[in-house]
Amino acid sequence: MNWGIFEGLLSGVNKYSTAFGRIWLSLVFIFRVLVYLVTAERVWSDDHKDFDCNTLQPGCSNVCFDEFFPVSHVRLWALQLILVTCPSLLVVMHVAYREAREKKHREAVGENGGRLYLNPGKKQGGLWWTYVCSLVFKAGVDTVFLYVFHSFYPKYILPHVVKCRAAPCPNTVDCFISRPSEKNIFTLFMVVTAAVCILLNLLELAYLVSKRCRECSAARRARAASASSYKHADLLSGDLIFLGSDTHPPLLPDCPRDHVKKTIL
């Protein structure tokens, strides 16, 4: 595991994140990645070796271990952390793409030829959608993995004794898990941190959507106010033209039909 990758990811995404995003990055890096690297791998290193069953039947222990542990906790957490951190890397890549386009544009038209992006790191346009989709993806990944853990291990708890009836075991045998209390503590810790990360993602998503709605409504009101001011200015200019001229606009007669007859005659 290369620590430089996570350090670069943390420093790169931190520049383009909101306050909720910075808290999420710190939580993932400190309470999930470091705990996984420092302690979780060591706690689950002996899960297969110290899984004992009270039988001497060859292959029974392996079959029972595979039945109760279809996927290792450590491998599931590793896959979860990889999938959770990838969307943040996509945000950094999108900003780098914008900066490259801006650089090529300046080289083509010069410094006085205008700019494509006033701030390439500002969450507007496509970058806003990339950031929002990354939040939805991260929250969805954590939710799916919490469901998978719960389906494999109900209530996220490992029992001290497992009853196994799978072949080739001759009968129902008792199997014992190594250090179940310690594993339960780390499992609950990782579950709680994943739930907090989901909450932070949803809060950040709500913040971004509400902020965009406020900006759109403010822009709509500004356009309506400018349109009404232009219309009022046009009416005032027409009144000033009539007031400043010597000839007044013609007035309609009281009886337009008689006026038409006199004109014809």
XYZ file of C-alpha atoms in Angstrom, residues 2 35 54 61-62 88 113 117 120 150 171 197 200 202 219 245 260:
17
model
C 1.459 3.308 -1.120
C -7.276 1.903 10.859
C -14.379 -30.108 17.044
C -12.911 -27.073 8.817
C -12.219 -25.608 5.366
C -12.672 12.064 -5.700
C -8.247 36.893 -26.179
C -12.868 29.488 -17.349
C -11.139 26.160 -13.432
C -25.278 -7.188 6.948
C -22.724 -34.361 11.769
C -19.461 9.207 5.670
C -21.682 13.739 5.242
C -25.890 13.530 1.772
C -30.385 35.092 -11.525
C -41.989 68.092 -30.168
C -64.711 58.910 -42.829
